[in-house]
Tab-separated table of C-alpha atoms in Angstrom:
chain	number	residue	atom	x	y	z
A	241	UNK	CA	-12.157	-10.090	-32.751
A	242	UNK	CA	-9.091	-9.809	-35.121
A	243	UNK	CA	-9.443	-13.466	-36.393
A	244	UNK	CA	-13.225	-12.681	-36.486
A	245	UNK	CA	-13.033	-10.206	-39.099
A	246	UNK	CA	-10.355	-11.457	-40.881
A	247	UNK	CA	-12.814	-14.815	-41.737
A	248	UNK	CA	-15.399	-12.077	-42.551
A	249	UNK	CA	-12.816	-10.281	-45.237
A	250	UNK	CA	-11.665	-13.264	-46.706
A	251	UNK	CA	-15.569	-14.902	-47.105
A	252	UNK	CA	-16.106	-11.677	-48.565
A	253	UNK	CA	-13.297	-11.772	-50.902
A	254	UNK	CA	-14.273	-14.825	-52.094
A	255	UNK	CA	-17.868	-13.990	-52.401
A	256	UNK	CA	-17.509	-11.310	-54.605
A	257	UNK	CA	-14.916	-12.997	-56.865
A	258	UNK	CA	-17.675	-15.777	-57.343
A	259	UNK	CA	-19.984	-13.193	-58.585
A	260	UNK	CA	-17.056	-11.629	-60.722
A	261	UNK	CA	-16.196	-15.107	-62.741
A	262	UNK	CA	-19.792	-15.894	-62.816
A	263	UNK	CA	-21.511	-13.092	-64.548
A	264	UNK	CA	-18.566	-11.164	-65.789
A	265	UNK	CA	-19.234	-7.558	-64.438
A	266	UNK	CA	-17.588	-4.795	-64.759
A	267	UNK	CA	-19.434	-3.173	-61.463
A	268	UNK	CA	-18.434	-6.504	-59.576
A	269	UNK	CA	-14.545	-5.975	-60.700
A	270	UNK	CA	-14.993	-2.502	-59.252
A	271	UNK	CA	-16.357	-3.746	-56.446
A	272	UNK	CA	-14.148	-6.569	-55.705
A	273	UNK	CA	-11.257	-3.957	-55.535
A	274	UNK	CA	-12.562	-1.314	-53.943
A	275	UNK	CA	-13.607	-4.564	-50.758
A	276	UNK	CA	-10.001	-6.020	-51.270
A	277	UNK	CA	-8.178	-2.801	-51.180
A	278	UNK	CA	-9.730	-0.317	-48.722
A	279	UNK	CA	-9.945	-2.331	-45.719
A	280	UNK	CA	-6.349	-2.956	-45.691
A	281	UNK	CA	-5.235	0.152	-46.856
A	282	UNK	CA	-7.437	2.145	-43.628
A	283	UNK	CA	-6.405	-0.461	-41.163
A	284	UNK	CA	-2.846	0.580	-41.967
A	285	UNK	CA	-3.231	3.865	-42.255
A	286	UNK	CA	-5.041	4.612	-38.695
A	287	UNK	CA	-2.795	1.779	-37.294
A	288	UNK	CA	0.097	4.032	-35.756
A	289	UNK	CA	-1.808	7.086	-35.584
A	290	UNK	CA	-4.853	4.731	-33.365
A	291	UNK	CA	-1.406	3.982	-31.572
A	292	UNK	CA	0.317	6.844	-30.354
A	293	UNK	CA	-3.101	7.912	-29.474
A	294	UNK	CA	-4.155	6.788	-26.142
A	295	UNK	CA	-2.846	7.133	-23.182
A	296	UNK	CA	-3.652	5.834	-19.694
A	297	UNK	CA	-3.784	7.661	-15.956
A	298	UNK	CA	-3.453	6.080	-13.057
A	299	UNK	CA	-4.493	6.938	-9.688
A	300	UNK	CA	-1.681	8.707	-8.224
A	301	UNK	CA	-1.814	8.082	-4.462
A	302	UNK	CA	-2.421	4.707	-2.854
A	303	UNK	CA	-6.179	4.572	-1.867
A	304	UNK	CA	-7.128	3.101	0.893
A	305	UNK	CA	-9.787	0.685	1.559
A	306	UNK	CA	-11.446	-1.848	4.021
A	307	UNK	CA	-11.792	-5.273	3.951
A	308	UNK	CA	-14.952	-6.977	2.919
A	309	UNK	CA	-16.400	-3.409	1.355
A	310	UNK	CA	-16.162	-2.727	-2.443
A	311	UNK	CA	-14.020	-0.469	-3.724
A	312	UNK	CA	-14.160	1.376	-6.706
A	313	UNK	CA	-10.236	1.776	-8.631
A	314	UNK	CA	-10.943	4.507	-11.906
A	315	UNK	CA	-8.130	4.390	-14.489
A	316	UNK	CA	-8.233	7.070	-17.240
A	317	UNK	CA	-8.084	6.148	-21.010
A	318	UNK	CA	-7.360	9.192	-22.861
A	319	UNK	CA	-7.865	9.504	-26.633
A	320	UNK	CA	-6.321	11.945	-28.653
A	321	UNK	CA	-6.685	10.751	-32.019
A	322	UNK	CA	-10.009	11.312	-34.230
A	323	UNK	CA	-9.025	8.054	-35.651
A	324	UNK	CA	-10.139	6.158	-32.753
A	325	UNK	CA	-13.443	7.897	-32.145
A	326	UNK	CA	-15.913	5.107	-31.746
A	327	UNK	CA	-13.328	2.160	-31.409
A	328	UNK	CA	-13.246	-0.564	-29.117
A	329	UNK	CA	-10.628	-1.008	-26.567
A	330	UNK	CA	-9.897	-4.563	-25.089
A	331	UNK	CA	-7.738	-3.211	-21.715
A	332	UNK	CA	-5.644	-6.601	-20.588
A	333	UNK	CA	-5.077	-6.423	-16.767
A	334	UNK	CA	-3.825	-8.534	-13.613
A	335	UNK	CA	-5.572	-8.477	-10.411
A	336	UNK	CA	-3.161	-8.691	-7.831
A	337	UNK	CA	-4.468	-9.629	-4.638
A	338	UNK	CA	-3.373	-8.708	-1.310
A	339	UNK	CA	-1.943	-10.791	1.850
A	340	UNK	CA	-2.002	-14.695	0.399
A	341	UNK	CA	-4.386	-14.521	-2.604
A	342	UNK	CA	-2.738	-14.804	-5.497
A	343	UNK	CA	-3.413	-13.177	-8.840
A	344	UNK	CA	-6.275	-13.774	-11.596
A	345	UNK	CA	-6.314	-12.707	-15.428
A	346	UNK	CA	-8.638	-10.723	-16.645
A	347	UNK	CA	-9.955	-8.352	-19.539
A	348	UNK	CA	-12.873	-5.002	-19.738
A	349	UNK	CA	-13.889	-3.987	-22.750
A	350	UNK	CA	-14.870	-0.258	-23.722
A	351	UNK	CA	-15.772	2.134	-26.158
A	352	UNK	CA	-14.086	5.406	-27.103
A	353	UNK	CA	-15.671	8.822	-28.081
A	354	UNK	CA	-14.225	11.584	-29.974
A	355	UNK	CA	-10.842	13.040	-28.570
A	356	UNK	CA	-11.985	12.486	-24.702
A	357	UNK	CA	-11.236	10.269	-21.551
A	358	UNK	CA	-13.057	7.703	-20.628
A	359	UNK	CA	-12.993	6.369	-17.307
A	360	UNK	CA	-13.388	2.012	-16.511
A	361	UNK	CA	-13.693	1.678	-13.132
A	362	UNK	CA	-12.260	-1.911	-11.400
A	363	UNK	CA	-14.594	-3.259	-8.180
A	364	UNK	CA	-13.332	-5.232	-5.671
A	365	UNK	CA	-14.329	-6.672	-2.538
A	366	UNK	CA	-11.543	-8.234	-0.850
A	367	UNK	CA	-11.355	-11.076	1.731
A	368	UNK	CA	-7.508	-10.467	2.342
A	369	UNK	CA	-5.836	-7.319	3.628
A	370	UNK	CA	-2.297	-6.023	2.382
A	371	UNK	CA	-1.485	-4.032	-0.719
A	372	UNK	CA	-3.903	-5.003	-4.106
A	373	UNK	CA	-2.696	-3.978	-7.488
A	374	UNK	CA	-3.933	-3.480	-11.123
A	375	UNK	CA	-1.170	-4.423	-13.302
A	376	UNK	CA	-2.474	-3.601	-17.078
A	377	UNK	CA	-0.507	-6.279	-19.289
A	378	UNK	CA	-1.446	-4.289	-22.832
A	379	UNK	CA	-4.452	-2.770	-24.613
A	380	UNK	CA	-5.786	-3.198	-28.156
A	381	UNK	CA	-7.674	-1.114	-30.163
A	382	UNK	CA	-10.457	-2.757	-32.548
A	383	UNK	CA	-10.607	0.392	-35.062
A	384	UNK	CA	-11.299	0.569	-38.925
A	385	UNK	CA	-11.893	-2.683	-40.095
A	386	UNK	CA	-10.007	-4.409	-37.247
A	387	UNK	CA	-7.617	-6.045	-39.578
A	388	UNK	CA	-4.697	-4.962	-38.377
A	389	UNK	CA	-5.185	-4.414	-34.350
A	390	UNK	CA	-2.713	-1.396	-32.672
A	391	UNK	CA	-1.671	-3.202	-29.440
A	392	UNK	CA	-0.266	-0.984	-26.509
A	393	UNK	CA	2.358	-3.063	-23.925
A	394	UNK	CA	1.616	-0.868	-20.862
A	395	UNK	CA	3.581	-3.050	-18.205
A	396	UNK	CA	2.032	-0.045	-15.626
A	397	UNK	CA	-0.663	-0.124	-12.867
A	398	UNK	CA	-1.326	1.074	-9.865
A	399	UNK	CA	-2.373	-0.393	-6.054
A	400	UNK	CA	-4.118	0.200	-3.195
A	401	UNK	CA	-4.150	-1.057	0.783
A	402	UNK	CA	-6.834	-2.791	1.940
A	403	UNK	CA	-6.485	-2.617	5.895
A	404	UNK	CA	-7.853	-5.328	8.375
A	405	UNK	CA	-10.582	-5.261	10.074
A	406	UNK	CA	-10.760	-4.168	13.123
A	407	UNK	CA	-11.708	-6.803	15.830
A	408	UNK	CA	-11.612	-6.704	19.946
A	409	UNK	CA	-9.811	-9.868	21.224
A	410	UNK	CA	-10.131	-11.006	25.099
A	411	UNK	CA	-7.040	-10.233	26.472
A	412	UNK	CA	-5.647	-6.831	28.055
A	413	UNK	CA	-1.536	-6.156	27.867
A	414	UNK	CA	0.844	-6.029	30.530
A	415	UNK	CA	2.454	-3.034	30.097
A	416	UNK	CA	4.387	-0.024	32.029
A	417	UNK	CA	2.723	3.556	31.517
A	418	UNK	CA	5.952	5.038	33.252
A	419	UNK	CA	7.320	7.854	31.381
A	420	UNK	CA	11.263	7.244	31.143
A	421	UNK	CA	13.414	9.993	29.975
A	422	UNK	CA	15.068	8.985	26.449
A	423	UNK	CA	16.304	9.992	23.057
A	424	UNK	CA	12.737	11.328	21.556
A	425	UNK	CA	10.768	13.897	19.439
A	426	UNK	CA	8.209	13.148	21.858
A	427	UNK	CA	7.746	15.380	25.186
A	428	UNK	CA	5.887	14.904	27.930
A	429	UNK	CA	2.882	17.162	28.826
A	430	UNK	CA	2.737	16.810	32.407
A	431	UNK	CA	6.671	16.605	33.406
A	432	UNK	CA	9.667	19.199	32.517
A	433	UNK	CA	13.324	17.944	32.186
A	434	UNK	CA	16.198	19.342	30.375
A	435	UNK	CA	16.064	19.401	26.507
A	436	UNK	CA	16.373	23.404	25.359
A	437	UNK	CA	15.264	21.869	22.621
A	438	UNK	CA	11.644	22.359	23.752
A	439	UNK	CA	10.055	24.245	26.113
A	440	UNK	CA	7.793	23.055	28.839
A	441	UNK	CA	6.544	26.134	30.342
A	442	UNK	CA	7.621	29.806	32.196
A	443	UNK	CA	6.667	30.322	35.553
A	444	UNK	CA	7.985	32.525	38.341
A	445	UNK	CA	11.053	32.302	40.305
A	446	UNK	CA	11.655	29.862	43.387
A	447	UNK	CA	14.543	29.595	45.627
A	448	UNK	CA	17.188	27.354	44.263
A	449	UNK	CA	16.455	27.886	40.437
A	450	UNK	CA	19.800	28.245	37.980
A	451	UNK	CA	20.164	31.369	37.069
A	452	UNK	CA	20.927	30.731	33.213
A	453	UNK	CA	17.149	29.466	33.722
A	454	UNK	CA	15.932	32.813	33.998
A	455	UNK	CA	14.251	34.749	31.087
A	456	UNK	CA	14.748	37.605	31.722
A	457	UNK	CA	12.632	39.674	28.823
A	458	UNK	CA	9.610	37.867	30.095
A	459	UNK	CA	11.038	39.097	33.899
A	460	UNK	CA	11.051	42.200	32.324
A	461	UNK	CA	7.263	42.074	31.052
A	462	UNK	CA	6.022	41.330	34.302
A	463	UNK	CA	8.069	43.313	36.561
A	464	UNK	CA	8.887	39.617	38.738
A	465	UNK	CA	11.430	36.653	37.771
A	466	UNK	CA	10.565	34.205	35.448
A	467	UNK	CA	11.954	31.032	34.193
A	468	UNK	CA	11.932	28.289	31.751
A	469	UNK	CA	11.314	24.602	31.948
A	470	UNK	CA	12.529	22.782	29.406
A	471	UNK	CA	10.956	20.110	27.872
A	472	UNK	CA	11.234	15.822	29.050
A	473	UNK	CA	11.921	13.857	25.917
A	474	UNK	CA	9.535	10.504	26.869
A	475	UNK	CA	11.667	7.270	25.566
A	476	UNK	CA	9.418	4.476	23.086
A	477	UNK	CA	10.005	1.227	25.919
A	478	UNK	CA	6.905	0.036	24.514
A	479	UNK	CA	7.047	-2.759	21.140
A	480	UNK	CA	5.156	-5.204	19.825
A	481	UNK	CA	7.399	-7.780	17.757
A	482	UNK	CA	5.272	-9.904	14.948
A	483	UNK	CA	6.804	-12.742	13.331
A	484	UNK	CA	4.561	-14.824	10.960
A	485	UNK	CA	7.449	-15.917	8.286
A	486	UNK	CA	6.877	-19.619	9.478
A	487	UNK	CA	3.290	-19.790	8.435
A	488	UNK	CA	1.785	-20.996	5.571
A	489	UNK	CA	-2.368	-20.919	6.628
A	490	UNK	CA	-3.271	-17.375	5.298
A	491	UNK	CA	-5.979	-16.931	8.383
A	492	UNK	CA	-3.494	-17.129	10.725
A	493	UNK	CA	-1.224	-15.165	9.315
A	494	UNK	CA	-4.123	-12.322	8.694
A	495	UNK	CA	-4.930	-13.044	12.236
A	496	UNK	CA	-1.649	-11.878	13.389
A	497	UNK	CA	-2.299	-8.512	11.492
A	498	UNK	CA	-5.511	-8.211	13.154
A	499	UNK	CA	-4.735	-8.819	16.718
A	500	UNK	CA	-1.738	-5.999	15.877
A	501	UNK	CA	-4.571	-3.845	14.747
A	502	UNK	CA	-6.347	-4.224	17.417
A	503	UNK	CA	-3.238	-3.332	19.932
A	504	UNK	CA	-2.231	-0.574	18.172
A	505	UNK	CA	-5.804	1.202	18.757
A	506	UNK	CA	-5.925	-0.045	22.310
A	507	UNK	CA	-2.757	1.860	22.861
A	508	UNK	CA	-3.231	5.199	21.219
A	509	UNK	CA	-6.491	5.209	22.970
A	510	UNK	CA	-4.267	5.146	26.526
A	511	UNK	CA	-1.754	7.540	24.845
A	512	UNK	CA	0.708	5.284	24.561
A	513	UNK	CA	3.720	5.732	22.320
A	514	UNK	CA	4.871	2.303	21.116
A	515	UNK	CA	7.144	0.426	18.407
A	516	UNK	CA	6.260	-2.031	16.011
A	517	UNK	CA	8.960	-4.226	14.850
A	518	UNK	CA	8.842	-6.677	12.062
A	519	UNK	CA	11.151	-8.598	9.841
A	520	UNK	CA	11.659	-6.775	6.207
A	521	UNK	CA	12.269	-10.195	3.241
A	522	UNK	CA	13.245	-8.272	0.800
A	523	UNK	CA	16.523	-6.437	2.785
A	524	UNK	CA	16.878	-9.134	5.320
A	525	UNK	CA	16.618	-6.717	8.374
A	526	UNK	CA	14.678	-5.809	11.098
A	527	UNK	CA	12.474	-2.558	10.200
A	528	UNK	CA	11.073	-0.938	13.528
A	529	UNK	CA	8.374	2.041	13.221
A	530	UNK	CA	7.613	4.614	16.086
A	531	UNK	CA	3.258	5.003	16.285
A	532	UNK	CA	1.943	8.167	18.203
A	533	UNK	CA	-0.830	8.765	16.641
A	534	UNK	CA	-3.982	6.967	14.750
A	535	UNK	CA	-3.001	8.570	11.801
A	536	UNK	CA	0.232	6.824	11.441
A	537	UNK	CA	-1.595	3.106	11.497
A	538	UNK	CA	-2.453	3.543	7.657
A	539	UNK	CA	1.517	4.229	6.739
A	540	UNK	CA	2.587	1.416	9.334
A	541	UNK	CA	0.271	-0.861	7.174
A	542	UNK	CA	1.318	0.422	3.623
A	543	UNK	CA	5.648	-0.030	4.935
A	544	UNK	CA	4.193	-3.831	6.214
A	545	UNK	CA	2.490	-4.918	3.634
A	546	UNK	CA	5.410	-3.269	1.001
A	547	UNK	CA	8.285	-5.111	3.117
A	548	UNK	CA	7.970	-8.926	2.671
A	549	UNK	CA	7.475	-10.267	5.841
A	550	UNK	CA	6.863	-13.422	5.139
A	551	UNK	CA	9.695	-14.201	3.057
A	552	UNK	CA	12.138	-14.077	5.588
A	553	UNK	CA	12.463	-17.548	8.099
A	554	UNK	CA	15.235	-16.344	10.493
A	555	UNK	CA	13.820	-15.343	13.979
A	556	UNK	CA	12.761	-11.655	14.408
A	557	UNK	CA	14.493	-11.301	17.829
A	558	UNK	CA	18.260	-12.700	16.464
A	559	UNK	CA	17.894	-10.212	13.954
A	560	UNK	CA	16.869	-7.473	16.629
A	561	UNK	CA	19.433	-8.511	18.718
A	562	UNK	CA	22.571	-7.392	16.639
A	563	UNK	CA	21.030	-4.683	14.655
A	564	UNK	CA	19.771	-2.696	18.189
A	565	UNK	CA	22.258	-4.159	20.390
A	566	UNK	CA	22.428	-1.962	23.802
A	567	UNK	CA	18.919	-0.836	23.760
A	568	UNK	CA	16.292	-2.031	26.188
A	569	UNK	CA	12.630	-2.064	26.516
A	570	UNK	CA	10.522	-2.077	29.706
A	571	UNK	CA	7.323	-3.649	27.898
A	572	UNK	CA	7.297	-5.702	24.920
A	573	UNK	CA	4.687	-7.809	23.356
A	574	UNK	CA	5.688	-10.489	21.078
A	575	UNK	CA	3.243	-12.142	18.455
A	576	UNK	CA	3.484	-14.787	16.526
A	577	UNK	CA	2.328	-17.858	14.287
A	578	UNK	CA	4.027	-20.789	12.504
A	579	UNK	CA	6.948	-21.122	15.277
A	580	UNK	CA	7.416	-23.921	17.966
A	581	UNK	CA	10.737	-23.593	19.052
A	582	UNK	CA	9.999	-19.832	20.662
A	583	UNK	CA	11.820	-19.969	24.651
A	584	UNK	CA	10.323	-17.233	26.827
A	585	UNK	CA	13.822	-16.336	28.532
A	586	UNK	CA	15.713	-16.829	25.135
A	587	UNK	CA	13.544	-14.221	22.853
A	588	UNK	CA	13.467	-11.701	26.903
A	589	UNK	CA	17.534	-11.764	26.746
A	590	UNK	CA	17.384	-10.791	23.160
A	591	UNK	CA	14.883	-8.436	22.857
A	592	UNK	CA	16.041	-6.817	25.984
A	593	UNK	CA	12.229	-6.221	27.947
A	594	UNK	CA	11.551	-6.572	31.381
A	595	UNK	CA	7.700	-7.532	30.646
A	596	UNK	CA	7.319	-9.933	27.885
A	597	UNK	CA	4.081	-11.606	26.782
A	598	UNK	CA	3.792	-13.999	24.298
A	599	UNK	CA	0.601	-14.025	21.467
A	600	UNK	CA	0.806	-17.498	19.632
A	601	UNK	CA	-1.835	-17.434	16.861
C-alpha cells in the first residue's frame, strides 16, 4: 500500500507541475506546494505518535480446544492515539501448527476507531493435536497519507492446545487393581494403615488396640473409648510408557496420543491411579506425571506437547532405567511407533513391571 501511494504522490507531483509550466499560475504554484509539502510533512508528524500508539493483548491462559472443531483465538489491538483513528492496520502473523504440521504465513487487515480496542479474531480448525500458536511477526499502520508507514516488530503471540480426539480401540489392559502400600498423597478409602499423616476414621475400642491410638477427647465426648485409624498411602504401580521419537508418519505418531487418550479415560473411569512416562527432547530425560483425576488429562497434554518428545531417539526405558533405578511397577503398558528392535524381557528388566504389554502402532 506504501509503494501504492507513493506512485500516486509522485504522478501527482508531476501532474501539477505540468499544469504549473504550462499555463503559468500562480494558484497552481500554490497548489503544487501545498500537494508536495503536506503529505510529507503529516506522514512524519503522526509517524511516532501512530507508533507508540497501539498496543496488543493477548489471551492470557492457554485455551483449550478440540480437534476437527473451529476455534475462535481474539487478540486485542488497542489504540491510544487520535492520530490513528480511522487507519488501517496490516497485523503480520505465523500460524503455528500443532503435532507435525508445520507453519504458514499469513496477514488480516483491520480498521481502527477513535482511541478504542478492536478485537481480530483468528479461526482454526485443526487436523493435528498438540500446542498451536499465533506468533505476530510486526504490524503496520497505513495512516495520513501512508507515505511513511509506522511498523511495530511485536516478536509476541500466544498458543493454545488442541487435544485428540477421543476414540475407543478393541483391546482391554492387563492390569493389577491391588492396592499396595507406598510413598503417596493418595489414600485409600476402603483400607486404614499407618500414615498420621491422614486420618482414616474413629471408631470404638477393641481388644488389642495401642493405646497411643486412643483419642481420648473424642472418648471423652462419648463417654466409651475411641480410636484413630490412620490413613493407607496407595503406591502409583500402574504406567503407561510412550515412545514415538522413531517415527516420522504424523498419523501414527497422533495415533499413539490417541490410544493414550483413550487409556487414560478407561482408567480414571475404574479409579485407577496411574503414571505416564515419556521422553522430554529438549532436557534429555525421562519426565513421568502422576493422573488421578480427569481433570489432570488437559495439563498432562499441555507438559507433552511443551516437552519435545519426538526429538529425542534414545529408548524411553534406558533412560527410565538409571534415572528411577530401584523402583518397580506391578502393571505397565508400553506404547510405541517407529521402533523394531523393542525385546519384551529387555524393556520388563528395565522398566521393572511384572505385567508388561506391548502397543506397536
Amino acid at each position: 500500500m506504501a509503494v501504492k501511494n507513493w506512485i500516486i504522490y509522485i504522478i501527482t507531483i508531476i501532474s501539477l507541475t505540468v499544469f504549473c509550466i504550462l499555463y503559468i499560475k500562480q494558484s497552481g504554484f500554490v497548489v503544487l506546494m501545498i500537494a508536495v509539502f503536506v503529505p510529507i510533512l503529516f506522514s512524519a508528524a503522526v509517524y511516532i505518535p501512530g507508533k507508540r500508539g497501539i498496543k496488543l493483548v493477548f489471551p492470557q491462559e492457554v485455551v483449550a480446544a478440540e480437534k476437527y472443531k473451529k476455534i475462535e483465538i481474539p487478540i486485542q489491538i488497542e489504540n491510544h492515539s487520535p492520530l490513528n483513528a480511522g487507519s488501517a492496520v496490516v497485523v503480520y502473523f505465523v500460524e503455528k501448527r500443532g503435532f507435525g504440521s508445520g507453519s504458514k504465513k499469513m496477514k488480516r487487515k483491520l480498521y481502527l476507531g477513535s482511541q478504542c480496542t478492536e478485537e481480530m479474531r483468528f479461526e482454526f480448525v485443526s487436523t493435528y493435536s498438540g500446542i498451536h500458536e499465533i506468533w505476530i511477526e510486526k504490524i503496520r499502520i497505513y495512516n495520513g497519507f501512508s507515505l511513511f508507514c509506522p511498523t511495530i516488530q511485536v516478536g509476541q503471540g500466544t498458543s493454545f492446545l488442541v487435544m485428540p480426539e477421543y476414540r475407543e480401540f478393541p483391546f482391554e489392559p492387563d492390569v493389577v487393581c491391588e492396592e499396595k502400600e507406598g510413598e503417596s498423597d493418595v489414600f485409600s478409602a476402603v483400607k486404614a494403615g499407618n500414615d498420621p499423616s491422614e486420618l482414616f476414621e474413629i471408631r470404638y475400642y477393641r481388644p488389642g488396640d495401642k493405646l497411643n491410638r486412643i483419642n481420648w477427647k473424642f472418648s471423652a465426648k462419648h463417654n466409651a473409648l475411641m480410636v484413630q485409624e490412620y490413613g493407607f498411602p496407595v503406591a502409583c504401580d500402574l504406567a503407561v510408557f510412550i515412545d514415538i521419537a522413531g517415527e516420522r508418519d504424523m498419523d501414527k505418531a497422533e495415533k499413539v496420543i490417541e490410544v493414550l487418550y483413550f487409556l487414560m479415560i478407561r482408567f480414571i473411569i475404574s479409579n485407577k491411579m496411574f503414571y505416564v512416562i515419556w521422553k522430554d527432547g529438549s532436557e534429555r530425560e525421562v519426565r513421568r506425571r502422576m493422573i488421578t483425576s480427569q481433570d489432570e488429562i488437559f495439563e498432562l497434554f499441555l507438559e507433552l506437547f511443551r516437552s519435545g518428545m519426538g526429538t529425542y531417539t534414545d529408548p524411553v526405558e534406558d533412560i527410565y532405567d538409571l534415572q528411577y533405578e530401584g523402583e518397580f511397577l506391578t502393571s505397565c503398558i508400553f506404547i510405541y511407533t517407529g521402533r523394531k528392535d523393542v525385546e519384551a524381557e529387555i524393556v520388563r528388566t528395565k522398566v521393572r513391571a511384572d505385567i508388561l504389554e506391548f502397543i506397536h502402532v
